[in-house]
XYZ file of C-alpha atoms in Angstrom:
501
model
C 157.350 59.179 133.468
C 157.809 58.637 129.625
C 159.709 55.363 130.096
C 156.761 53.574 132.262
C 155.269 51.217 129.211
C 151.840 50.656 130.387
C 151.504 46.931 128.414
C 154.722 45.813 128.999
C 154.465 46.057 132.431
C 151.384 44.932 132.973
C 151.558 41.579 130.578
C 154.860 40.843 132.948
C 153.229 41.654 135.715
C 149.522 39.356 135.034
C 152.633 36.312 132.926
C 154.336 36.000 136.084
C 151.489 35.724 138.542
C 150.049 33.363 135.769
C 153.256 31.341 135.821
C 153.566 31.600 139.377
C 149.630 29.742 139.786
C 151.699 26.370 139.003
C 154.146 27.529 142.043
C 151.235 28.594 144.434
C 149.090 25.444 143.868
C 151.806 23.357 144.608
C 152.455 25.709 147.872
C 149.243 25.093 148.936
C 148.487 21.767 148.133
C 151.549 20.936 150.493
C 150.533 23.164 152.947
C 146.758 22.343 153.025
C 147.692 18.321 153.162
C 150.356 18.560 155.735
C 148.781 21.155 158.023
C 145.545 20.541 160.300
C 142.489 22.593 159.769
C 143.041 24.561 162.729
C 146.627 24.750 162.055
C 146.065 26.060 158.806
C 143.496 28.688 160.194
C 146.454 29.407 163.146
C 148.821 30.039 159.716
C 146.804 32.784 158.021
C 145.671 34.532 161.026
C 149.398 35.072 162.151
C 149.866 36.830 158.481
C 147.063 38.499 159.207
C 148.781 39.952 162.769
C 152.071 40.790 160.547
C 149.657 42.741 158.216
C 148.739 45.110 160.683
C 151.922 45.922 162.012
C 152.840 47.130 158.636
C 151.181 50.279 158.139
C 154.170 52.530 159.341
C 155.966 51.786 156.328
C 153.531 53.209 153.921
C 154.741 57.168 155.849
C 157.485 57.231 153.299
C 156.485 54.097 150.416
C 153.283 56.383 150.000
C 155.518 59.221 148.676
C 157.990 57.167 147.457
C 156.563 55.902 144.227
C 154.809 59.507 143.692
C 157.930 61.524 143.608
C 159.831 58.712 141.792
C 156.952 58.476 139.122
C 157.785 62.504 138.885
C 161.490 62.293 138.469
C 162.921 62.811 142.020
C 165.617 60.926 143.218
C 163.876 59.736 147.342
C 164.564 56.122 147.191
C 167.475 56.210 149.755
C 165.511 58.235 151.827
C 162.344 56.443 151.939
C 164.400 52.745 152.703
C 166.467 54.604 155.251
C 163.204 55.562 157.410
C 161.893 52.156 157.114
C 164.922 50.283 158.310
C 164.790 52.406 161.605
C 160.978 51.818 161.796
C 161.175 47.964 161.192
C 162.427 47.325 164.592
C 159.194 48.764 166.601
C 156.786 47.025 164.219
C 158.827 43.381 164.910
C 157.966 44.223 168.696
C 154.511 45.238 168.815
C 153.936 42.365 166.253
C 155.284 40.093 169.064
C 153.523 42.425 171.744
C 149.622 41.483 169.884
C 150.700 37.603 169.673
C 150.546 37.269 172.762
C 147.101 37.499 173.871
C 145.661 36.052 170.606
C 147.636 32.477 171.095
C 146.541 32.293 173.964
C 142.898 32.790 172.941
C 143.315 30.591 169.710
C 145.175 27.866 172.349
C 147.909 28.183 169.503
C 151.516 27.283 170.929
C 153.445 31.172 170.647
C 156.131 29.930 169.354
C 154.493 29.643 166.190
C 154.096 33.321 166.506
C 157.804 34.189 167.631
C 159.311 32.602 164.543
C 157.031 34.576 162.134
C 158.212 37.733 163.728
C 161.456 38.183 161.593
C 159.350 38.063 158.668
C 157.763 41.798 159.789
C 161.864 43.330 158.937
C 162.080 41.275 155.704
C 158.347 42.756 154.887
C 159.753 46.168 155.440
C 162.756 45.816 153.279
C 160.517 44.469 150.689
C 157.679 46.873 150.353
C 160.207 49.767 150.247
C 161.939 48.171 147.247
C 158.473 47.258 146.123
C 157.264 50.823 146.389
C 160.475 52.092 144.564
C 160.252 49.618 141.359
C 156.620 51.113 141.311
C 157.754 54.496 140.464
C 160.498 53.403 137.946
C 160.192 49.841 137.254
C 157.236 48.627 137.620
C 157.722 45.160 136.372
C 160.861 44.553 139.006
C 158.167 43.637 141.397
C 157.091 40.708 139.136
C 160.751 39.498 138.640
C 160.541 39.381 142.453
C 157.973 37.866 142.848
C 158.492 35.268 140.198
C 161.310 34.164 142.253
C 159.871 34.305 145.763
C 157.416 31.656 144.133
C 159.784 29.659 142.836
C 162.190 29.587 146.332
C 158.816 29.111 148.766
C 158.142 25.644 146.586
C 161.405 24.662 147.094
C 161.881 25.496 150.649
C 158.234 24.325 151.291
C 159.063 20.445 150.399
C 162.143 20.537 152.387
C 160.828 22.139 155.450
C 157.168 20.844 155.342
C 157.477 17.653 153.166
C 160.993 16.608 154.209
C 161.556 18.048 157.606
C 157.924 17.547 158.985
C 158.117 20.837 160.374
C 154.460 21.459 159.869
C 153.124 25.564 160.884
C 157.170 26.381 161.454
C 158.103 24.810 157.827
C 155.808 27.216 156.433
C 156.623 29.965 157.996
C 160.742 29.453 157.410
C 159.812 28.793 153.892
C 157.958 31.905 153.623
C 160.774 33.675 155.439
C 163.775 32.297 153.039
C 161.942 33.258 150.115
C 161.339 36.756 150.988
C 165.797 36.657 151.281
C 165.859 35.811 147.739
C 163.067 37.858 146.865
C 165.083 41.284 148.344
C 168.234 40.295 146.982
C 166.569 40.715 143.546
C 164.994 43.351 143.571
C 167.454 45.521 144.898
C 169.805 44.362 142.805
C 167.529 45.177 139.758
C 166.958 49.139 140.914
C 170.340 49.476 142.751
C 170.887 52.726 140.249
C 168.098 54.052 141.612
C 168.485 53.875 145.142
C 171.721 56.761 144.777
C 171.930 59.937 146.871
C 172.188 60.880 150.333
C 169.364 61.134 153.011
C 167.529 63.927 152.786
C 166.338 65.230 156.283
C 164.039 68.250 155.158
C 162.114 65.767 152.647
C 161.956 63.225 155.771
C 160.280 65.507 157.955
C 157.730 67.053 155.136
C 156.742 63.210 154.973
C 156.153 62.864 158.594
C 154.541 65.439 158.976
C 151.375 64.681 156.691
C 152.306 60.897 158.084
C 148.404 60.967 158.815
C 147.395 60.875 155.169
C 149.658 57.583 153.927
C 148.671 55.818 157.660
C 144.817 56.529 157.390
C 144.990 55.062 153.581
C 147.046 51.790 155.201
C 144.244 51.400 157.749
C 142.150 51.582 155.949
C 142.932 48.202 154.445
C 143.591 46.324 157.610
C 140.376 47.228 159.247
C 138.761 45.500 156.286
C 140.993 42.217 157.138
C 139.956 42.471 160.669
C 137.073 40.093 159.403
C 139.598 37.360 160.250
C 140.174 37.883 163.946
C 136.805 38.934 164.553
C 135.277 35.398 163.071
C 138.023 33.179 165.021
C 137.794 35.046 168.179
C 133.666 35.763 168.449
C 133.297 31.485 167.147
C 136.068 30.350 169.065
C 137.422 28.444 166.686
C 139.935 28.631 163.163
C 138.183 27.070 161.410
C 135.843 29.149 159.833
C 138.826 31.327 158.724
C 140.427 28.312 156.864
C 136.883 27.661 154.752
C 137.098 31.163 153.546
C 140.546 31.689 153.268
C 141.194 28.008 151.101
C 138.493 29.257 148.259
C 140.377 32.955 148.636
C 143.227 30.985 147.101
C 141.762 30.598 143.983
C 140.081 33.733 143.967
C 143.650 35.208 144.670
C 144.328 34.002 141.548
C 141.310 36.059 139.819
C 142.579 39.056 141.200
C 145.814 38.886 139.343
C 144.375 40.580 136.150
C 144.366 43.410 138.199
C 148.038 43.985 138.017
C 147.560 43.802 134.456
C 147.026 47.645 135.350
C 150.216 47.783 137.739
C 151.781 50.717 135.596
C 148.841 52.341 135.148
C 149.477 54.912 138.784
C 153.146 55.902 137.943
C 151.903 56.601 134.215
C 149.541 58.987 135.556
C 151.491 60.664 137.921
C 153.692 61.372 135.003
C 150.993 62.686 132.934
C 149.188 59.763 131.182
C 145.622 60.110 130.455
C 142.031 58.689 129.637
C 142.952 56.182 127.052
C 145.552 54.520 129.528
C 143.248 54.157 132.007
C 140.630 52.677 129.148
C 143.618 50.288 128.075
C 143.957 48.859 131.689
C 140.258 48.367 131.846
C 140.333 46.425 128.958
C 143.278 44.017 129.672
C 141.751 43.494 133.203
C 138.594 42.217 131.520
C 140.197 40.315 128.477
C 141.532 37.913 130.809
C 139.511 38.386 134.498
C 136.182 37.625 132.591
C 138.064 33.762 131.433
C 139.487 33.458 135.130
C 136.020 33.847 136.816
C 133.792 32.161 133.985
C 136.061 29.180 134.417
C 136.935 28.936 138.114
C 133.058 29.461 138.642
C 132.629 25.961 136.330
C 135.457 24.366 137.770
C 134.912 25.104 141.806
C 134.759 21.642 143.086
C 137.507 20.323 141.009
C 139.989 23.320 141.889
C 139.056 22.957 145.771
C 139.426 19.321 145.663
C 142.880 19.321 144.114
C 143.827 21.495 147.341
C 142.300 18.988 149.437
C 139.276 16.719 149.349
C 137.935 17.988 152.728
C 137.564 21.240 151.262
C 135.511 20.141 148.065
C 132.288 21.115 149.681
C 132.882 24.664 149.867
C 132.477 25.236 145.920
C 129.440 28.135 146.999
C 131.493 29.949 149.192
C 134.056 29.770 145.841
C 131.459 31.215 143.582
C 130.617 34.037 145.422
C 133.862 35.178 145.559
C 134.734 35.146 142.350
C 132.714 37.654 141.434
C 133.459 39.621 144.113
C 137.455 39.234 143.168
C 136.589 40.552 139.361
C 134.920 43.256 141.170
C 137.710 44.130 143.646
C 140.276 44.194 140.263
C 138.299 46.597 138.342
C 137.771 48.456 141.488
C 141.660 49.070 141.661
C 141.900 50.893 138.588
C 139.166 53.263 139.744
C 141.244 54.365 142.350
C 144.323 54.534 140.980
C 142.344 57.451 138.323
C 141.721 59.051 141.780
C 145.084 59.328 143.445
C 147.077 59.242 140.263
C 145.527 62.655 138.782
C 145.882 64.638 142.110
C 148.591 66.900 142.310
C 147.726 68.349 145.882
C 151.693 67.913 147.103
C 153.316 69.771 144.340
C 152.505 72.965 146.130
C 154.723 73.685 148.727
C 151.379 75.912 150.272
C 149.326 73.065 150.631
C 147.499 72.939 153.898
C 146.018 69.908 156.226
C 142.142 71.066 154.629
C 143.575 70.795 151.367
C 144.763 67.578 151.801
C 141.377 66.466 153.420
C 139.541 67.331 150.221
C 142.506 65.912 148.295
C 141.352 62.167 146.610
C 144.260 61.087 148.283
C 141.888 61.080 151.718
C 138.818 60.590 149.760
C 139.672 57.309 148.334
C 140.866 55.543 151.763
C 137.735 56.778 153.417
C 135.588 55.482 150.719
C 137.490 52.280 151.987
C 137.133 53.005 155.629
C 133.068 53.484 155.123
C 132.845 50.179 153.202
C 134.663 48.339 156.321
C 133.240 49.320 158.926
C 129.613 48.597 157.645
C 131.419 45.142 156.783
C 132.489 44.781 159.941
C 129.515 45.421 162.183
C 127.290 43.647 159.856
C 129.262 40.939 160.250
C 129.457 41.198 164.023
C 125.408 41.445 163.867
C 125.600 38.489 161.443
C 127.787 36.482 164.377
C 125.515 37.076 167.181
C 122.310 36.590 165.717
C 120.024 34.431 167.765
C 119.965 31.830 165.157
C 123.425 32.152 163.580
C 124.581 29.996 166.081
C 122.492 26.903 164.434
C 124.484 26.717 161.506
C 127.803 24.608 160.516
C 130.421 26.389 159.759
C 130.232 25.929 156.274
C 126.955 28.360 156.128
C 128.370 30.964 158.494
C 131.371 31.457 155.934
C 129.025 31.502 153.020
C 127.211 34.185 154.399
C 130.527 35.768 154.938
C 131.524 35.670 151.640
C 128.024 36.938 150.211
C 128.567 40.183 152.854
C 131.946 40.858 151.207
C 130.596 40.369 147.583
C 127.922 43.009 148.698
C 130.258 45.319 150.434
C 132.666 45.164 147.137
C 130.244 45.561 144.731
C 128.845 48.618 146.718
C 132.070 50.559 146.906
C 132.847 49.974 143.570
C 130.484 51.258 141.765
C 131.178 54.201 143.965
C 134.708 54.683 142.842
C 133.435 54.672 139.397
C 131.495 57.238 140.074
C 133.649 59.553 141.482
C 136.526 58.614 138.859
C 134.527 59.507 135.814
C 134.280 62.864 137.369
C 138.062 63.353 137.426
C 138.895 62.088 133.753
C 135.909 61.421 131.120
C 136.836 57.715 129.990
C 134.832 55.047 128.249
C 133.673 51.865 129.873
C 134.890 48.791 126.911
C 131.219 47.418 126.651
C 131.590 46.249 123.431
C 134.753 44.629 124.204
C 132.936 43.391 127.320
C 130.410 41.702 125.421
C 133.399 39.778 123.029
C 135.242 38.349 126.482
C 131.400 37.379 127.845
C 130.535 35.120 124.358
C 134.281 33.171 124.303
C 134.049 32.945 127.630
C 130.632 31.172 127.379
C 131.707 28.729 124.903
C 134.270 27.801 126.955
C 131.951 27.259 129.601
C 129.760 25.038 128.035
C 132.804 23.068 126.787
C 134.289 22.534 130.051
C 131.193 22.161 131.433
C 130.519 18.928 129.606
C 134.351 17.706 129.860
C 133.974 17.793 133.578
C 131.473 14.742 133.525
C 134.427 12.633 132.736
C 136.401 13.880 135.323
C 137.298 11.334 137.974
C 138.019 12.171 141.650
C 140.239 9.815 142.340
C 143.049 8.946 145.023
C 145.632 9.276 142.831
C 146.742 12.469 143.123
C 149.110 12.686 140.496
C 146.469 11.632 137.777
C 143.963 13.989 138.846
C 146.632 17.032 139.044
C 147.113 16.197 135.611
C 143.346 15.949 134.651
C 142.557 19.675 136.349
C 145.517 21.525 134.512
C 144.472 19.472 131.368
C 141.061 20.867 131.843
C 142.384 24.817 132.596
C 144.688 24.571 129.649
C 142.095 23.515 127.132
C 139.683 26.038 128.627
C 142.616 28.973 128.503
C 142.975 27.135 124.682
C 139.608 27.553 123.302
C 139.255 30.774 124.747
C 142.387 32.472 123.204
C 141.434 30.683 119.691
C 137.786 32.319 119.797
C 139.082 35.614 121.011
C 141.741 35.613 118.574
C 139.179 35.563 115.648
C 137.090 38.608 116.591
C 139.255 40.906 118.934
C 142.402 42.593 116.870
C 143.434 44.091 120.386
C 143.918 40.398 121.713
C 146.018 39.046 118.360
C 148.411 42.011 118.870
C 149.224 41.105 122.489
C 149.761 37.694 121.263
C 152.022 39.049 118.325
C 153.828 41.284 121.371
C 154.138 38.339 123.515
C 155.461 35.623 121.033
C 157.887 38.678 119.713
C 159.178 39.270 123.011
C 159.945 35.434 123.861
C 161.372 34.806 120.497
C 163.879 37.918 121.004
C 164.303 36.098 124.781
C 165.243 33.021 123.301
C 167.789 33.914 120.523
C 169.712 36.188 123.074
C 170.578 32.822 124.861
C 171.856 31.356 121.790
C-alpha cells in the first residue's frame, strides 16, 4: 500500500528493539541469576513446546497481512478464526507437557501455568499479523511495552516474590496483557466489518500452504528437544540458548526491513528491497563486529558461570547476520507472487508458487540440521566431551546450515527482481566497524571483572556506547545515506518533544 513508509517503519521497528536491549538484559540478568541451570534450560524448552502449538494460527495470519497489504478489509475475520482455534492449541500444548516433564524430571506444574500464555500468543500474533499489513510499526509500540511490563513484573515476581521458573512465566504472561491491549487499541479502525464465511473457507481450504510454511520453522527449533532429550540433561540447551541472547539482539537489524513484505505486496520494487539491504548492514555489521570483541564481557554480565562460552557466542554471530539478511531474501520471494489473486488458481499452481518454495527451502535446510545433529549426538566419541564442546559444535552446524540456505535464497530472489547487492556500502560499514574494533579491543584490557555488579554493568554499557559512538562519528563522515537517517531521526524526536510542550 502507498501509506507503508519503508524507513519509518523500519528505524521504529530496529529503535525500539535497540531500546528494548536495556529492558531484555535486565530480564535476563534476573532470570539467569535467580534461576538454576537446569531450571533455566526447563524455562526455554517449555517456550519451545508453546512454539509448536502455534502453527494453526498462521491458516488465516498468513493471508491476513497479504490481503490487508492489498487493501481488503479481513482483519475481523482472521482474529475471529483464531479465537475459536486458541482453545485446541492450549490443550494439546498441555497434552505434549506431559510426557516431556516427566522425561526432563521437571515438576508439570511449571508447564500448566505456561499454558494460558498459548491464548494470549494467539490474540497477539493475529493483531501482530494485522499491524503488518497496515501498520507495520504497531508491532514495535507493542513490543516496546511488553519489554518494559516483563522488567517490571520480573523483579516483583522473581526478585521480590522468589517465585523462581513460575515468576517468569507470570511475568511473561502479564506482559503479553499489556502488550494486546495496545496493539489493538492502536489498529481498532482496522479491525471493522463482519465475518466473512466464504473468505474463511477459501483460507482453509489452501490451510496446507500457511501450515507447511509454520512447520517449517518449528522443525528447525526441534534442535532443542532433541539435545535435552538424546543427553538427558538441560543443560546443554541453556549454553546455547544464554549466547542466543545476545545474538537475538544481532538479529534485530533485520526488522529494520519489517515493511519491506507489505510494500511489495502493494507494488514496491527493486530499490526497496536494495534500501532494506542496506539498513540491515549499516547497523548488523557494528552489532556483530562488536559483540564478537566483547563476548566474554557480554556473557559475564548475564552471569559469570556462563563467561566461558564466548566461542559458542562467536559463531553465532555470524550466523545471526546471516539469518537477517536471509529474511529479506525471502520476503522478495513471497512478496512479488501474486498466485491468490486469481480466483482459478489450482493446488499445482500453488506448489510452484514461491509461497511453497520458500518454506521448503526451509524444510530441506532442517532436516539436514536435524539428522546431522542426531549423527553428531550419537557419535562414538561425542559422548567424551563436556558440554561446553557438544554445544559449540552445535552452534558451528547451525552457522553452516544458515549460511547454506542463504545463499540459496539469494539465488533464487535475484531471479524474481534484478537488485544490486550494496558492496560498496558494505565495504564503508566493514572499515568503521574495524576501527571500532581495535578501539574497544584495547579498552577492554582495563576492564575489571569484578563482584560488584553494579560497577561492571556500568563499565559494559560504557564500553557499547563508546563503540556505537565512534562508529556513528566515522560513518557519519563518509556515508551521506547514514547522516540523513540521523537528520530523520533527530527531526522526528525534536517534533516528539515540542508536541509535549
Amino acid at each position: 500500500m502507498s501509506n507503508i513508509r519503508l524507513r519509518y517503519a523500519g528505524l521504529m521497528a530496529y529503535g525500539t528493539r535497540i531500546m528494548s536491549i536495556f529492558t531484555g538484559l535486565m530480564f535476563s540478568i534476573i532470570v539467569t541469576r535467580r534461576l538454576t541451570e537446569a531450571d533455566f534450560g526447563i524455562w526455554q524448552i517449555i517456550g519451545l513446546i508453546i512454539g509448536y502449538v502455534l502453527f494453526p494460527a498462521s491458516i488465516s495470519n498468513y493471508w491476513v497481512t497479504r490481503y490487508l497489504a492489498r487493501g481488503e478489509k479481513v482483519a475481523k475475520t482472521g482474529l475471529i478464526m483464531n479465537l475459536a482455534i486458541a482453545p485446541f492449541a492450549a490443550i494439546a500444548y498441555l497434552l505434549a507437557s506431559i510426557p516431556i516433564a516427566q522425561r526432563i524430571q521437571s515438576p508439570l506444574a511449571y508447564f500448566l501455568v505456561a499454558g494460558i500464555q498459548v491464548i494470549f500468543y494467539y490474540i497477539l500474533q493475529t493483531l501482530e499479523s494485522i499491524a503488518q499489513g497496515v501498520k507495520p510499526e504497531v508491532q514495535s509500540y507493542g513490543f516496546f511495552l511488553f519489554e518494559v511490563a516483563k522488567v517490571a513484573l520480573a523483579v516483583w515476581l522473581v526478585i521480590e516474590s522468589r517465585m523462581g521458573v513460575i515468576g517468569a512465566i507470570l511475568a511473561i504472561a502479564l506482559a503479553q496483557i499489556a502488550q494486546i491491549l495496545l496493539e489493538a487499541f492502536l489498529i481498532k479502525n482496522t479491525i471493522t466489518g463482519k465475518f466473512d464465511k466464504k473468505l474463511a473457507k477459501s483460507w482453509l481450504k489452501i490451510f496446507w500452504l500457511p501450515i507447511f510454511g509454520s512447520l517449517s520453522g518449528i522443525l528447525y527449533s526441534l534442535d532443542g528437544l532433541i539435545v535435552p532429550t538424546l543427553v538427558g540433561s538441560p543443560i546443554p540447551v541453556a549454553y546455547f540458548r544464554v549466547p542466543n541472547i545476545i545474538g537475538n539482539v544481532i538479529t534485530y537489524s533485520g526488522l529494520l526491513a519489517i515493511a519491506l513484505y507489505p510494500k511489495l505486496l502493494g507494488g514496491g520494487g527493486k530499490r526497496d528491497v536494495e534500501a532494506s539491504i542496506r539498513f540491515v548492514l549499516m547497523f548488523g555489521i557494528p552489532m556483530s563486529v562488536g559483540a564478537f570483541v566483547l563476548a566474554r564481557p557480554l556473557l559475564y554480565l548475564l552471569n559469570p558461570t556462563y563467561a566461558d562460552l564466548l566461542w559458542i557466542l562467536r559463531v553465532m554471530i555470524p550466523a545471526s547476520l546471516i539469518f537477517s539478511l536471509s529474511g529479506i531474501f525471502g520476503t522478495v520471494l513471497v512478496g512479488t507472487e501474486k498466485v491468490e489473486l486469481n480466483l482459478n488458481s489450482k493446488f499445482k499452481d500453488f506448489m510452484k508458487s514461491n509461497l511453497f518454495i520458500v518454506p521448503l527451502i526451509t524444510y530441506v535446510s532442517s532436516i539436514f540440521y536435524i539428522l546431522t545433529l542426531i549423527i553428531l549426538l550419537y557419535f562414538p566419541n561425542i559422548w567424551g566431551f563436556d558440554y561446553i564442546t557438544l554445544t559449540l559444535l552445535w552452534a558451528f552446524l547451525s552457522f553452516i546450515v544458515t549460511l547454506s540456505s542463504t545463499i540459496y535464497g539469494w539465488i533464487l530472489a535475484k531471479r524474481v527482481m534484478d537488485f544490486k547487492f550494496p558492496f560498496i556500502n558494505l565495504s564503508k560499514y566493514l572499515f568503521c566497524s574495524a576501527i571500532m574494533a581495535i578501539l574497544l579491543q584495547l579498552l577492554k584490557f582495563n576492564l575489571e571483572y569484578i563482584p560488584t555488579f553494579s560497577n561492571y554493568v556500568v563499565s559494559v554499557l560504557a564500553l557499547v556506547g563508546f563503540g556505537a559512538l565512534v562508529y556513528a562519528i566515522m560513518l557519519s563522515m563518509i556515508d551521506k545515506e547514514f547522516r540523513q537517517i540521523a537528520l530523520a531521526i533527530f527531526s522526528n524526536i525534536r517534533g516528539m518533544l515540542s508536541k509535549l510542550k
